mmCIF file of C-alpha atoms and ligand atoms in Angstrom:
data_model
loop_
_atom_site.group_PDB
_atom_site.id
_atom_site.type_symbol
_atom_site.label_atom_id
_atom_site.label_comp_id
_atom_site.label_asym_id
_atom_site.label_seq_id
_atom_site.Cartn_x
_atom_site.Cartn_y
_atom_site.Cartn_z
ATOM 1 C CA MET A 20 0.022 0.043 -0.030
ATOM 2 C CA THR A 21 1.200 3.155 -1.033
ATOM 3 C CA ALA A 22 0.311 6.973 0.427
ATOM 4 C CA THR A 23 -1.280 7.489 -2.684
ATOM 5 C CA THR A 24 -3.615 4.238 -2.525
ATOM 6 C CA LEU A 25 -4.884 5.149 0.846
ATOM 7 C CA PHE A 26 -4.923 9.222 -0.558
ATOM 8 C CA TYR A 27 -7.367 7.869 -3.209
ATOM 9 C CA ILE A 28 -9.440 5.430 -0.893
ATOM 10 C CA ILE A 29 -9.766 8.064 1.622
ATOM 11 C CA ILE A 30 -11.185 10.929 -1.609
ATOM 12 C CA ALA A 31 -13.258 7.788 -2.497
ATOM 13 C CA ILE A 32 -14.595 7.203 0.908
ATOM 14 C CA ILE A 33 -15.710 10.924 1.401
ATOM 15 C CA ILE A 34 -17.682 10.970 -2.557
ATOM 16 C CA VAL A 35 -19.225 7.752 -1.790
ATOM 17 C CA ASN A 36 -20.382 8.395 1.598
ATOM 18 C CA PHE A 37 -21.896 12.242 0.368
ATOM 19 C CA ILE A 38 -23.606 10.683 -2.758
ATOM 20 C CA ILE A 39 -25.500 7.679 -0.915
ATOM 21 C CA ASP A 40 -26.535 10.393 1.832
ATOM 22 C CA LYS A 41 -27.615 12.831 -1.203
ATOM 23 C CA ILE A 42 -29.797 9.171 -2.729
ATOM 24 C CA LEU A 43 -31.305 8.665 0.523
ATOM 25 C CA ASP A 44 -32.368 12.664 1.082
ATOM 26 C CA ALA A 45 -33.915 12.413 -2.500
ATOM 27 C CA LEU A 46 -35.472 9.777 -1.944
ATOM 28 C CA ASN A 47 -37.116 10.970 1.060
ATOM 29 C CA ALA A 48 -37.834 14.178 -0.974
ATOM 30 C CA LYS A 49 -40.166 12.280 -3.414
ATOM 31 C CA HIS A 50 -42.237 11.256 -1.293
ATOM 32 C CA PHE A 51 -42.680 14.767 0.670
ATOM 33 C CA ASN A 52 -46.073 14.394 -1.488
ATOM 34 C CA ASP A 53 -47.109 11.280 -0.555
ATOM 35 C CA ALA A 54 -50.870 10.485 0.284
ATOM 36 C CA ILE A 55 -50.921 10.866 4.180
ATOM 37 C CA PRO A 56 -51.862 7.811 6.134
ATOM 38 C CA ASN A 57 -55.702 7.449 7.201
ATOM 39 C CA GLU A 58 -54.818 7.719 10.969
ATOM 40 C CA LEU A 59 -52.402 10.495 10.519
ATOM 41 C CA LYS A 60 -55.228 12.463 8.635
ATOM 42 C CA ASP A 61 -56.180 14.552 11.596
ATOM 43 C CA VAL A 62 -52.983 15.961 12.297
ATOM 44 C CA TYR A 63 -52.804 18.527 9.948
ATOM 45 C CA ASP A 64 -55.663 20.752 8.481
ATOM 46 C CA ASP A 65 -55.356 21.995 5.003
ATOM 47 C CA ALA A 66 -53.212 25.280 5.547
ATOM 48 C CA GLU A 67 -50.978 23.498 7.901
ATOM 49 C CA TYR A 68 -50.367 20.654 5.410
ATOM 50 C CA LYS A 69 -49.281 23.275 3.161
ATOM 51 C CA LYS A 70 -47.021 24.730 5.046
ATOM 52 C CA SER A 71 -44.976 21.898 6.555
ATOM 53 C CA GLN A 72 -44.656 20.722 2.852
ATOM 54 C CA ALA A 73 -42.896 24.121 2.063
ATOM 55 C CA TYR A 74 -41.062 23.750 5.215
ATOM 56 C CA LYS A 75 -39.633 19.990 4.512
ATOM 57 C CA LEU A 76 -38.812 21.340 0.515
ATOM 58 C CA THR A 77 -36.711 24.200 2.181
ATOM 59 C CA ASN A 78 -34.562 22.139 4.519
ATOM 60 C CA TYR A 79 -34.014 19.429 1.765
ATOM 61 C CA LYS A 80 -32.652 22.669 -0.458
ATOM 62 C CA PHE A 81 -30.756 23.841 2.677
ATOM 63 C CA GLY A 82 -29.024 20.625 3.154
ATOM 64 C CA VAL A 83 -28.282 20.147 -0.274
ATOM 65 C CA TRP A 84 -26.471 23.421 -0.392
ATOM 66 C CA SER A 85 -24.936 23.291 2.907
ATOM 67 C CA SER A 86 -23.736 19.838 2.559
ATOM 68 C CA THR A 87 -22.077 20.111 -1.101
ATOM 69 C CA PHE A 88 -20.361 23.218 0.139
ATOM 70 C CA SER A 89 -18.784 21.356 2.967
ATOM 71 C CA VAL A 90 -17.860 17.876 1.356
ATOM 72 C CA ALA A 91 -16.764 20.312 -1.890
ATOM 73 C CA LEU A 92 -13.897 22.441 1.036
ATOM 74 C CA THR A 93 -13.135 19.075 2.615
ATOM 75 C CA LEU A 94 -11.799 17.904 -0.279
ATOM 76 C CA ALA A 95 -10.171 20.962 -1.350
ATOM 77 C CA PHE A 96 -8.721 20.942 1.527
ATOM 78 C CA ILE A 97 -7.214 17.820 1.618
ATOM 79 C CA CYS A 98 -6.316 18.250 -2.358
ATOM 80 C CA PHE A 99 -4.149 21.070 -1.878
ATOM 81 C CA GLY A 100 -2.334 20.068 1.192
ATOM 82 C CA GLY A 101 -4.196 22.187 3.353
ATOM 83 C CA PHE A 102 -3.355 19.585 6.396
ATOM 84 C CA GLU A 103 0.550 19.969 5.542
ATOM 85 C CA TYR A 104 -0.134 23.713 5.431
ATOM 86 C CA VAL A 105 -1.696 23.371 9.396
ATOM 87 C CA ASP A 106 0.854 21.220 10.477
ATOM 88 C CA VAL A 107 3.900 23.200 9.693
ATOM 89 C CA LEU A 108 2.126 26.381 11.117
ATOM 90 C CA ALA A 109 1.591 24.681 14.126
ATOM 91 C CA ARG A 110 5.181 23.512 14.423
ATOM 92 C CA ARG A 111 6.347 27.166 14.398
ATOM 93 C CA PHE A 112 4.535 27.310 17.798
ATOM 94 C CA SER A 113 6.320 24.707 19.570
ATOM 95 C CA ASP A 114 8.565 21.574 19.667
ATOM 96 C CA ASN A 115 6.191 19.901 22.048
ATOM 97 C CA SER A 116 4.187 17.478 20.357
ATOM 98 C CA ILE A 117 0.832 18.015 22.683
ATOM 99 C CA VAL A 118 1.235 21.664 21.926
ATOM 100 C CA ILE A 119 1.296 21.048 18.063
ATOM 101 C CA ALA A 120 -1.811 18.874 18.390
ATOM 102 C CA LEU A 121 -3.424 21.289 20.179
ATOM 103 C CA VAL A 122 -2.544 24.248 17.677
ATOM 104 C CA PHE A 123 -3.173 21.759 14.719
ATOM 105 C CA PHE A 124 -6.739 20.911 15.643
ATOM 106 C CA GLY A 125 -7.415 24.753 17.224
ATOM 107 C CA ILE A 126 -6.823 25.873 13.775
ATOM 108 C CA ILE A 127 -8.615 23.168 12.001
ATOM 109 C CA MET A 128 -11.874 23.771 14.473
ATOM 110 C CA PHE A 129 -11.506 27.556 14.228
ATOM 111 C CA GLY A 130 -11.749 27.044 10.857
ATOM 112 C CA SER A 131 -14.365 25.246 10.014
ATOM 113 C CA ASP A 132 -16.385 26.580 12.830
ATOM 114 C CA ILE A 133 -16.333 30.016 10.788
ATOM 115 C CA LEU A 134 -16.966 28.775 7.393
ATOM 116 C CA SER A 135 -20.035 26.662 9.246
ATOM 117 C CA THR A 136 -21.234 29.854 11.092
ATOM 118 C CA PRO A 137 -23.295 31.385 8.187
ATOM 119 C CA PHE A 138 -25.419 28.693 7.341
ATOM 120 C CA SER A 139 -26.095 27.687 10.984
ATOM 121 C CA TYR A 140 -27.220 31.531 11.121
ATOM 122 C CA TYR A 141 -29.079 31.153 8.148
ATOM 123 C CA LYS A 142 -30.738 27.846 9.164
ATOM 124 C CA THR A 143 -31.857 29.795 12.641
ATOM 125 C CA PHE A 144 -32.373 33.357 11.517
ATOM 126 C CA VAL A 145 -33.849 33.006 8.231
ATOM 127 C CA ILE A 146 -35.535 29.264 7.917
ATOM 128 C CA GLU A 147 -36.599 28.675 11.255
ATOM 129 C CA GLU A 148 -37.728 32.165 11.432
ATOM 130 C CA ARG A 149 -39.744 32.192 8.450
ATOM 131 C CA PHE A 150 -41.801 29.263 9.771
ATOM 132 C CA GLY A 151 -42.394 30.632 13.228
ATOM 133 C CA PHE A 152 -40.099 28.343 15.093
ATOM 134 C CA ASN A 153 -37.218 30.906 16.217
ATOM 135 C CA LYS A 154 -36.992 32.527 19.310
ATOM 136 C CA THR A 155 -33.057 32.980 19.688
ATOM 137 C CA THR A 156 -31.969 36.326 20.007
ATOM 138 C CA ILE A 157 -28.560 37.238 18.079
ATOM 139 C CA LYS A 158 -27.124 37.504 21.443
ATOM 140 C CA THR A 159 -28.470 33.790 22.446
ATOM 141 C CA PHE A 160 -26.817 32.620 19.017
ATOM 142 C CA ILE A 161 -23.077 34.772 19.438
ATOM 143 C CA LEU A 162 -23.541 33.363 23.285
ATOM 144 C CA ASP A 163 -24.273 29.694 22.413
ATOM 145 C CA LYS A 164 -21.292 29.729 19.783
ATOM 146 C CA VAL A 165 -18.661 31.092 22.305
ATOM 147 C CA LYS A 166 -19.577 29.028 25.314
ATOM 148 C CA GLY A 167 -19.478 25.860 22.830
ATOM 149 C CA VAL A 168 -15.852 26.874 21.311
ATOM 150 C CA LEU A 169 -14.451 27.224 25.042
ATOM 151 C CA MET A 170 -16.321 24.038 26.423
ATOM 152 C CA MET A 171 -14.538 22.273 23.061
ATOM 153 C CA ALA A 172 -11.208 23.787 23.849
ATOM 154 C CA VAL A 173 -11.347 22.679 27.538
ATOM 155 C CA ILE A 174 -13.269 19.557 27.458
ATOM 156 C CA GLY A 175 -11.688 18.131 24.079
ATOM 157 C CA GLY A 176 -8.074 19.758 24.304
ATOM 158 C CA GLY A 177 -7.664 18.407 27.689
ATOM 159 C CA ILE A 178 -8.765 14.586 26.998
ATOM 160 C CA LEU A 179 -6.532 14.799 23.965
ATOM 161 C CA ALA A 180 -3.770 16.567 25.590
ATOM 162 C CA LEU A 181 -3.882 13.461 28.364
ATOM 163 C CA ILE A 182 -4.264 10.945 25.194
ATOM 164 C CA ILE A 183 -1.016 12.193 23.444
ATOM 165 C CA TYR A 184 1.158 11.975 26.965
ATOM 166 C CA ILE A 185 0.025 8.509 27.311
ATOM 167 C CA PHE A 186 0.498 7.878 23.682
ATOM 168 C CA GLN A 187 4.041 9.285 24.515
ATOM 169 C CA LEU A 188 5.072 6.884 27.458
ATOM 170 C CA THR A 189 3.038 3.545 26.372
ATOM 171 C CA GLN A 190 3.050 3.425 22.269
ATOM 172 C CA GLN A 191 0.640 1.167 20.977
ATOM 173 C CA HIS A 192 -0.848 0.016 24.312
ATOM 174 C CA PHE A 193 -1.980 3.905 24.990
ATOM 175 C CA TRP A 194 -5.669 2.337 23.715
ATOM 176 C CA LEU A 195 -6.252 0.748 26.928
ATOM 177 C CA TYR A 196 -5.582 3.649 28.808
ATOM 178 C CA ALA A 197 -7.457 6.075 26.760
ATOM 179 C CA TRP A 198 -10.225 3.977 26.648
ATOM 180 C CA ALA A 199 -10.350 3.860 30.428
ATOM 181 C CA ILE A 200 -9.982 7.823 30.717
ATOM 182 C CA ILE A 201 -12.941 7.730 27.959
ATOM 183 C CA THR A 202 -15.134 5.587 29.847
ATOM 184 C CA ILE A 203 -14.699 7.299 32.991
ATOM 185 C CA PHE A 204 -15.552 10.362 31.676
ATOM 186 C CA SER A 205 -18.291 9.174 29.726
ATOM 187 C CA VAL A 206 -19.871 8.028 32.843
ATOM 188 C CA PHE A 207 -18.965 11.286 34.905
ATOM 189 C CA MET A 208 -20.854 13.438 31.983
ATOM 190 C CA ASN A 209 -23.757 11.206 31.635
ATOM 191 C CA MET A 210 -24.389 11.330 35.524
ATOM 192 C CA PHE A 211 -23.324 15.089 35.793
ATOM 193 C CA TYR A 212 -24.380 16.488 32.387
ATOM 194 C CA ALA A 213 -27.731 18.325 33.695
ATOM 195 C CA LYS A 214 -25.961 19.989 36.773
ATOM 196 C CA LEU A 215 -22.585 20.825 34.968
ATOM 197 C CA ILE A 216 -23.475 21.402 31.206
ATOM 198 C CA VAL A 217 -26.856 22.379 30.811
ATOM 199 C CA PRO A 218 -26.928 25.633 33.180
ATOM 200 C CA LEU A 219 -24.619 27.099 30.829
ATOM 201 C CA PHE A 220 -27.193 27.098 28.111
ATOM 202 C CA ASN A 221 -30.094 27.024 29.910
ATOM 203 C CA LYS A 222 -32.296 27.462 33.088
ATOM 204 C CA GLN A 223 -33.749 24.540 34.976
ATOM 205 C CA THR A 224 -36.342 24.770 37.803
ATOM 206 C CA PRO A 225 -38.429 22.112 39.374
ATOM 207 C CA LEU A 226 -41.748 21.749 38.603
ATOM 208 C CA GLU A 227 -44.068 24.403 40.347
ATOM 209 C CA GLU A 228 -47.161 23.770 42.522
ATOM 210 C CA SER A 229 -50.310 22.994 40.215
ATOM 211 C CA SER A 230 -52.797 20.690 39.213
ATOM 212 C CA LEU A 231 -49.934 19.546 36.543
ATOM 213 C CA ARG A 232 -47.598 18.838 39.401
ATOM 214 C CA HIS A 233 -50.507 17.264 41.233
ATOM 215 C CA LYS A 234 -51.599 14.749 38.517
ATOM 216 C CA ILE A 235 -47.875 14.145 37.822
ATOM 217 C CA SER A 236 -47.161 13.108 41.233
ATOM 218 C CA GLU A 237 -49.869 10.792 41.467
ATOM 219 C CA TYR A 238 -48.118 9.188 38.219
ATOM 220 C CA ALA A 239 -44.879 9.135 39.562
ATOM 221 C CA GLN A 240 -46.093 8.032 43.175
ATOM 222 C CA SER A 241 -47.572 4.455 41.209
ATOM 223 C CA VAL A 242 -44.551 3.446 39.494
ATOM 224 C CA GLY A 243 -42.101 4.315 42.300
ATOM 225 C CA PHE A 244 -40.351 7.660 40.740
ATOM 226 C CA ASN A 245 -39.216 10.333 42.684
ATOM 227 C CA LEU A 246 -40.876 13.823 41.668
ATOM 228 C CA GLU A 247 -37.777 15.417 42.850
ATOM 229 C CA LYS A 248 -35.884 14.497 39.710
ATOM 230 C CA ILE A 249 -38.573 16.171 37.498
ATOM 231 C CA PHE A 250 -37.212 19.478 35.710
ATOM 232 C CA VAL A 251 -38.733 22.283 33.264
ATOM 233 C CA ILE A 252 -36.141 24.097 31.074
ATOM 234 C CA ASP A 253 -36.596 27.265 29.174
ATOM 235 C CA GLY A 254 -36.528 25.350 25.849
ATOM 236 C CA SER A 255 -38.555 28.555 24.506
ATOM 237 C CA LYS A 256 -35.467 30.604 24.674
ATOM 238 C CA ARG A 257 -34.614 29.184 21.568
ATOM 239 C CA SER A 258 -37.242 27.299 19.722
ATOM 240 C CA THR A 259 -41.215 26.881 19.615
ATOM 241 C CA LYS A 260 -40.212 23.201 19.193
ATOM 242 C CA ALA A 261 -40.988 20.764 22.379
ATOM 243 C CA ASN A 262 -39.099 18.033 23.671
ATOM 244 C CA ALA A 263 -38.421 16.138 27.197
ATOM 245 C CA TYR A 264 -35.727 13.635 27.793
ATOM 246 C CA PHE A 265 -34.647 11.508 30.222
ATOM 247 C CA SER A 266 -30.717 11.543 31.672
ATOM 248 C CA GLY A 267 -28.424 10.617 34.171
ATOM 249 C CA PHE A 268 -28.382 7.127 36.394
ATOM 250 C CA GLY A 269 -28.442 6.916 40.050
ATOM 251 C CA ASN A 270 -29.165 9.380 42.164
ATOM 252 C CA GLU A 271 -28.080 11.934 39.214
ATOM 253 C CA LYS A 272 -31.293 10.626 37.496
ATOM 254 C CA ARG A 273 -34.176 13.364 35.758
ATOM 255 C CA VAL A 274 -36.586 13.864 33.435
ATOM 256 C CA THR A 275 -36.754 16.958 31.793
ATOM 257 C CA LEU A 276 -39.383 19.126 30.027
ATOM 258 C CA TYR A 277 -39.340 21.890 28.051
ATOM 259 C CA ASP A 278 -41.434 24.530 28.941
ATOM 260 C CA THR A 279 -42.820 24.273 25.294
ATOM 261 C CA LEU A 280 -43.869 20.928 25.944
ATOM 262 C CA ILE A 281 -45.949 22.355 28.854
ATOM 263 C CA ASN A 282 -47.815 25.018 26.704
ATOM 264 C CA ASP A 283 -48.466 23.089 23.837
ATOM 265 C CA LEU A 284 -50.060 19.472 25.265
ATOM 266 C CA GLU A 285 -53.252 18.886 27.773
ATOM 267 C CA GLU A 286 -51.759 17.951 31.409
ATOM 268 C CA GLU A 287 -52.774 14.345 30.645
ATOM 269 C CA GLU A 288 -50.845 14.264 27.444
ATOM 270 C CA ILE A 289 -47.726 15.742 29.353
ATOM 271 C CA VAL A 290 -48.277 12.443 32.008
ATOM 272 C CA ALA A 291 -48.391 10.331 28.893
ATOM 273 C CA VAL A 292 -44.751 12.000 27.614
ATOM 274 C CA LEU A 293 -43.559 11.611 31.490
ATOM 275 C CA ALA A 294 -44.653 7.991 31.421
ATOM 276 C CA HIS A 295 -42.697 7.700 28.702
ATOM 277 C CA GLU A 296 -39.238 8.842 30.091
ATOM 278 C CA VAL A 297 -39.905 7.433 33.159
ATOM 279 C CA GLY A 298 -39.860 3.868 30.766
ATOM 280 C CA HIS A 299 -36.531 4.534 29.483
ATOM 281 C CA TYR A 300 -35.313 5.028 33.008
ATOM 282 C CA LYS A 301 -37.106 1.444 34.151
ATOM 283 C CA ARG A 302 -35.679 -0.376 31.238
ATOM 284 C CA LYS A 303 -32.298 0.896 31.825
ATOM 285 C CA HIS A 304 -32.009 2.501 28.351
ATOM 286 C CA ILE A 305 -29.113 5.239 29.491
ATOM 287 C CA ILE A 306 -27.251 1.979 31.090
ATOM 288 C CA TYR A 307 -27.563 0.127 28.057
ATOM 289 C CA ASN A 308 -26.503 3.024 25.760
ATOM 290 C CA LEU A 309 -23.870 3.818 27.704
ATOM 291 C CA VAL A 310 -22.526 0.211 27.380
ATOM 292 C CA ALA A 311 -22.710 0.137 23.858
ATOM 293 C CA SER A 312 -21.052 3.485 23.214
ATOM 294 C CA VAL A 313 -18.240 2.195 25.771
ATOM 295 C CA LEU A 314 -17.688 -0.975 23.861
ATOM 296 C CA LEU A 315 -17.691 0.670 20.375
ATOM 297 C CA THR A 316 -15.193 3.427 22.001
ATOM 298 C CA GLY A 317 -12.748 0.235 22.778
ATOM 299 C CA LEU A 318 -13.262 -1.105 19.028
ATOM 300 C CA THR A 319 -12.370 2.137 17.550
ATOM 301 C CA LEU A 320 -9.357 2.543 20.142
ATOM 302 C CA TYR A 321 -7.775 -0.899 19.491
ATOM 303 C CA VAL A 322 -7.990 -0.534 15.715
ATOM 304 C CA LEU A 323 -6.724 2.842 16.211
ATOM 305 C CA SER A 324 -3.837 1.715 18.075
ATOM 306 C CA ILE A 325 -2.991 -0.787 15.358
ATOM 307 C CA PHE A 326 -2.538 1.945 12.979
ATOM 308 C CA ILE A 327 -1.425 4.781 14.585
ATOM 309 C CA THR A 328 2.538 4.544 14.443
ATOM 310 C CA ASN A 329 2.114 4.234 10.120
ATOM 311 C CA PRO A 330 3.297 7.143 8.387
ATOM 312 C CA LEU A 331 1.214 6.145 5.944
ATOM 313 C CA LEU A 332 -2.052 7.822 7.230
ATOM 314 C CA SER A 333 -0.372 11.520 7.549
ATOM 315 C CA ASN A 334 1.468 11.082 3.970
ATOM 316 C CA ALA A 335 -1.628 9.776 2.422
ATOM 317 C CA LEU A 336 -3.219 13.594 3.918
ATOM 318 C CA GLY A 337 -0.265 15.062 2.307
ATOM 319 C CA VAL A 338 1.488 15.571 5.518
ATOM 320 C CA SER A 339 5.033 14.856 5.238
ATOM 321 C CA THR A 340 5.770 14.623 9.095
ATOM 322 C CA HIS A 341 3.737 12.018 10.781
ATOM 323 C CA SER A 342 2.415 12.624 14.350
ATOM 324 C CA PHE A 343 -0.377 11.219 16.337
ATOM 325 C CA HIS A 344 -2.927 14.312 15.573
ATOM 326 C CA VAL A 345 -2.584 13.856 11.845
ATOM 327 C CA GLY A 346 -2.901 9.994 11.973
ATOM 328 C CA LEU A 347 -5.940 10.599 14.279
ATOM 329 C CA VAL A 348 -7.513 12.840 11.170
ATOM 330 C CA ALA A 349 -6.796 10.137 8.633
ATOM 331 C CA PHE A 350 -8.003 7.321 10.383
ATOM 332 C CA GLY A 351 -11.341 9.345 11.457
ATOM 333 C CA LEU A 352 -11.765 9.795 8.051
ATOM 334 C CA LEU A 353 -11.035 5.765 7.157
ATOM 335 C CA TYR A 354 -13.134 4.718 9.884
ATOM 336 C CA ALA A 355 -15.786 6.402 8.651
ATOM 337 C CA PRO A 356 -17.847 3.852 6.557
ATOM 338 C CA ILE A 357 -17.683 1.610 10.126
ATOM 339 C CA SER A 358 -18.735 4.260 12.035
ATOM 340 C CA GLU A 359 -21.721 4.884 9.265
ATOM 341 C CA ILE A 360 -22.540 0.910 10.070
ATOM 342 C CA THR A 361 -22.133 1.429 14.151
ATOM 343 C CA GLY A 362 -24.858 4.389 13.971
ATOM 344 C CA LEU A 363 -27.235 2.432 11.890
ATOM 345 C CA VAL A 364 -26.904 -0.240 14.996
ATOM 346 C CA MET A 365 -27.525 2.853 17.392
ATOM 347 C CA ASN A 366 -30.228 4.277 15.674
ATOM 348 C CA TRP A 367 -32.057 0.908 15.569
ATOM 349 C CA LEU A 368 -31.079 -0.032 18.988
ATOM 350 C CA SER A 369 -32.974 3.364 19.744
ATOM 351 C CA ARG A 370 -35.969 2.643 18.197
ATOM 352 C CA GLN A 371 -36.504 -0.627 20.065
ATOM 353 C CA PHE A 372 -36.069 1.369 22.724
ATOM 354 C CA GLU A 373 -38.518 4.183 21.850
ATOM 355 C CA TYR A 374 -41.145 1.480 21.303
ATOM 356 C CA GLN A 375 -40.483 -0.216 25.103
ATOM 357 C CA ALA A 376 -40.959 3.058 26.416
ATOM 358 C CA ASP A 377 -44.278 3.649 24.540
ATOM 359 C CA ASP A 378 -45.459 0.441 25.908
ATOM 360 C CA TYR A 379 -44.312 1.314 29.610
ATOM 361 C CA ALA A 380 -46.262 4.388 29.271
ATOM 362 C CA LYS A 381 -49.793 2.449 27.969
ATOM 363 C CA ASN A 382 -49.213 -0.271 30.448
ATOM 364 C CA THR A 383 -47.993 2.015 33.501
ATOM 365 C CA TYR A 384 -50.994 5.050 31.895
ATOM 366 C CA LYS A 385 -52.556 5.410 29.145
ATOM 367 C CA ALA A 386 -51.744 4.775 25.059
ATOM 368 C CA LEU A 387 -54.603 7.602 24.186
ATOM 369 C CA PRO A 388 -52.702 10.692 25.590
ATOM 370 C CA LEU A 389 -49.587 9.490 24.150
ATOM 371 C CA ILE A 390 -50.598 9.331 20.573
ATOM 372 C CA THR A 391 -52.760 12.751 20.449
ATOM 373 C CA ALA A 392 -49.427 14.595 22.886
ATOM 374 C CA LEU A 393 -47.533 12.258 19.856
ATOM 375 C CA LYS A 394 -49.316 13.811 17.012
ATOM 376 C CA LYS A 395 -49.338 17.708 17.962
ATOM 377 C CA LEU A 396 -46.208 17.458 19.218
ATOM 378 C CA ASN A 397 -45.456 16.814 15.228
ATOM 379 C CA LYS A 398 -47.971 18.826 14.076
ATOM 380 C CA ASN A 399 -46.123 21.853 15.719
ATOM 381 C CA SER A 400 -42.778 21.204 14.825
ATOM 382 C CA LEU A 401 -43.989 20.601 11.134
ATOM 383 C CA SER A 402 -42.661 17.260 10.798
ATOM 384 C CA ASN A 403 -42.448 14.495 7.767
ATOM 385 C CA LEU A 404 -45.555 12.145 7.831
ATOM 386 C CA THR A 405 -44.409 10.379 5.040
ATOM 387 C CA PRO A 406 -40.871 9.842 5.144
ATOM 388 C CA HIS A 407 -38.953 6.977 3.189
ATOM 389 C CA LYS A 408 -38.533 3.489 4.521
ATOM 390 C CA ALA A 409 -34.520 3.765 3.850
ATOM 391 C CA TYR A 410 -34.378 7.302 5.143
ATOM 392 C CA VAL A 411 -35.946 6.213 8.337
ATOM 393 C CA PHE A 412 -33.903 3.232 8.596
ATOM 394 C CA VAL A 413 -30.385 4.927 8.149
ATOM 395 C CA HIS A 414 -31.535 8.470 10.182
ATOM 396 C CA TYR A 415 -34.275 8.318 12.504
ATOM 397 C CA SER A 416 -33.448 7.619 16.267
ATOM 398 C CA HIS A 417 -37.239 7.255 16.829
ATOM 399 C CA PRO A 418 -39.741 5.190 14.884
ATOM 400 C CA THR A 419 -42.016 7.344 12.814
ATOM 401 C CA LEU A 420 -45.309 8.640 14.270
ATOM 402 C CA LEU A 421 -47.465 6.018 12.196
ATOM 403 C CA GLN A 422 -45.403 3.279 13.514
ATOM 404 C CA ARG A 423 -45.455 4.569 17.314
ATOM 405 C CA MET A 424 -49.080 5.212 16.961
ATOM 406 C CA ARG A 425 -49.846 1.204 15.807
ATOM 407 C CA ASN A 426 -48.118 -0.057 18.187
ATOM 408 C CA LEU A 427 -49.587 1.880 20.691
ATOM 409 C CA LEU A 428 -52.876 0.719 19.577
ATOM 410 C CA GLY A 429 -51.988 -2.627 19.006
HETATM 411 ZN ZN1 ZN B 14 -38.077 8.424 24.220
#
């Protein structure tokens, strides 16, 4: 194998990946105008349906433009020696390989962030705004960006520095230590995400005294879930779209309900959504997801450890001095087909978990309010009610509304 062969393999992976993705998008778009299944006819009235059609089409076109731009830029960057340029630049700052790696990723991340910001700006302030979803102010948008970058620099930079340090000490055995570090970090983040990270972006408050709290308390008691673990988050700060999720485990477990969800739904429907989230907890979905991602990380790191010392990785990207950080980039690009496959498996697993959580809500509470809740949530986010099967298989972490409804009624 020569560096040139490897270079062409990397380019081929990027292009094939892009083409498959665009075929799936186009296939899905071809079914935007399909007849809505009878069971879902009451989701939209005529005007809303037209609006949802326009929303799907707008997002589809935007997706084509933004992904084409991003892939073209990535290809150009690789073909015109972008990585070599940045690597040489980073080496001017220091002889220390950790500092070089941090500067290298810092420049690349900063550059790609600058280039992607106009797209996220357009998505939020033009598309979401036009369809009445956007509540984000320019100030929130900028603050989110700044906080995101700082968080990435501290956490991402910290973990990267630590892993390179261990790599220098242990060479190919580094993967075991790196695996341990990432596992400990994932468990910690899974537990404390709601306490440490969410408050940087949102306000979370305990459920207020109200008839809703009373109804929720009754349900929570019936299934043995602590009411103190239910929080309301100010999602309305950014968007009118509603959501709810379960996170953490042990003493740090909690259900988070968006204030938009509480505004949009009737009390019974909110309890049904909560019952679904409690179902995720009772069926231990967080733990299974964590275990799956830890195992996948271990596998990825092990494969990485086999190849990381090979200078072909850096040379394939046109970088003359082999290093851990450039090897990591090349490996990431080469590993993409495998991570696509593991992504498919994780999405499939997630859809099974959704059915289980729906079943739990149905068995411990009621199916009907969950169905009407799901219909309202789909309506209020102008969801696509007729997605293509292949698109659902690849991209959906939740079953479609129709599938969930049939399961709940079955
Ligand atoms: Zn769920």
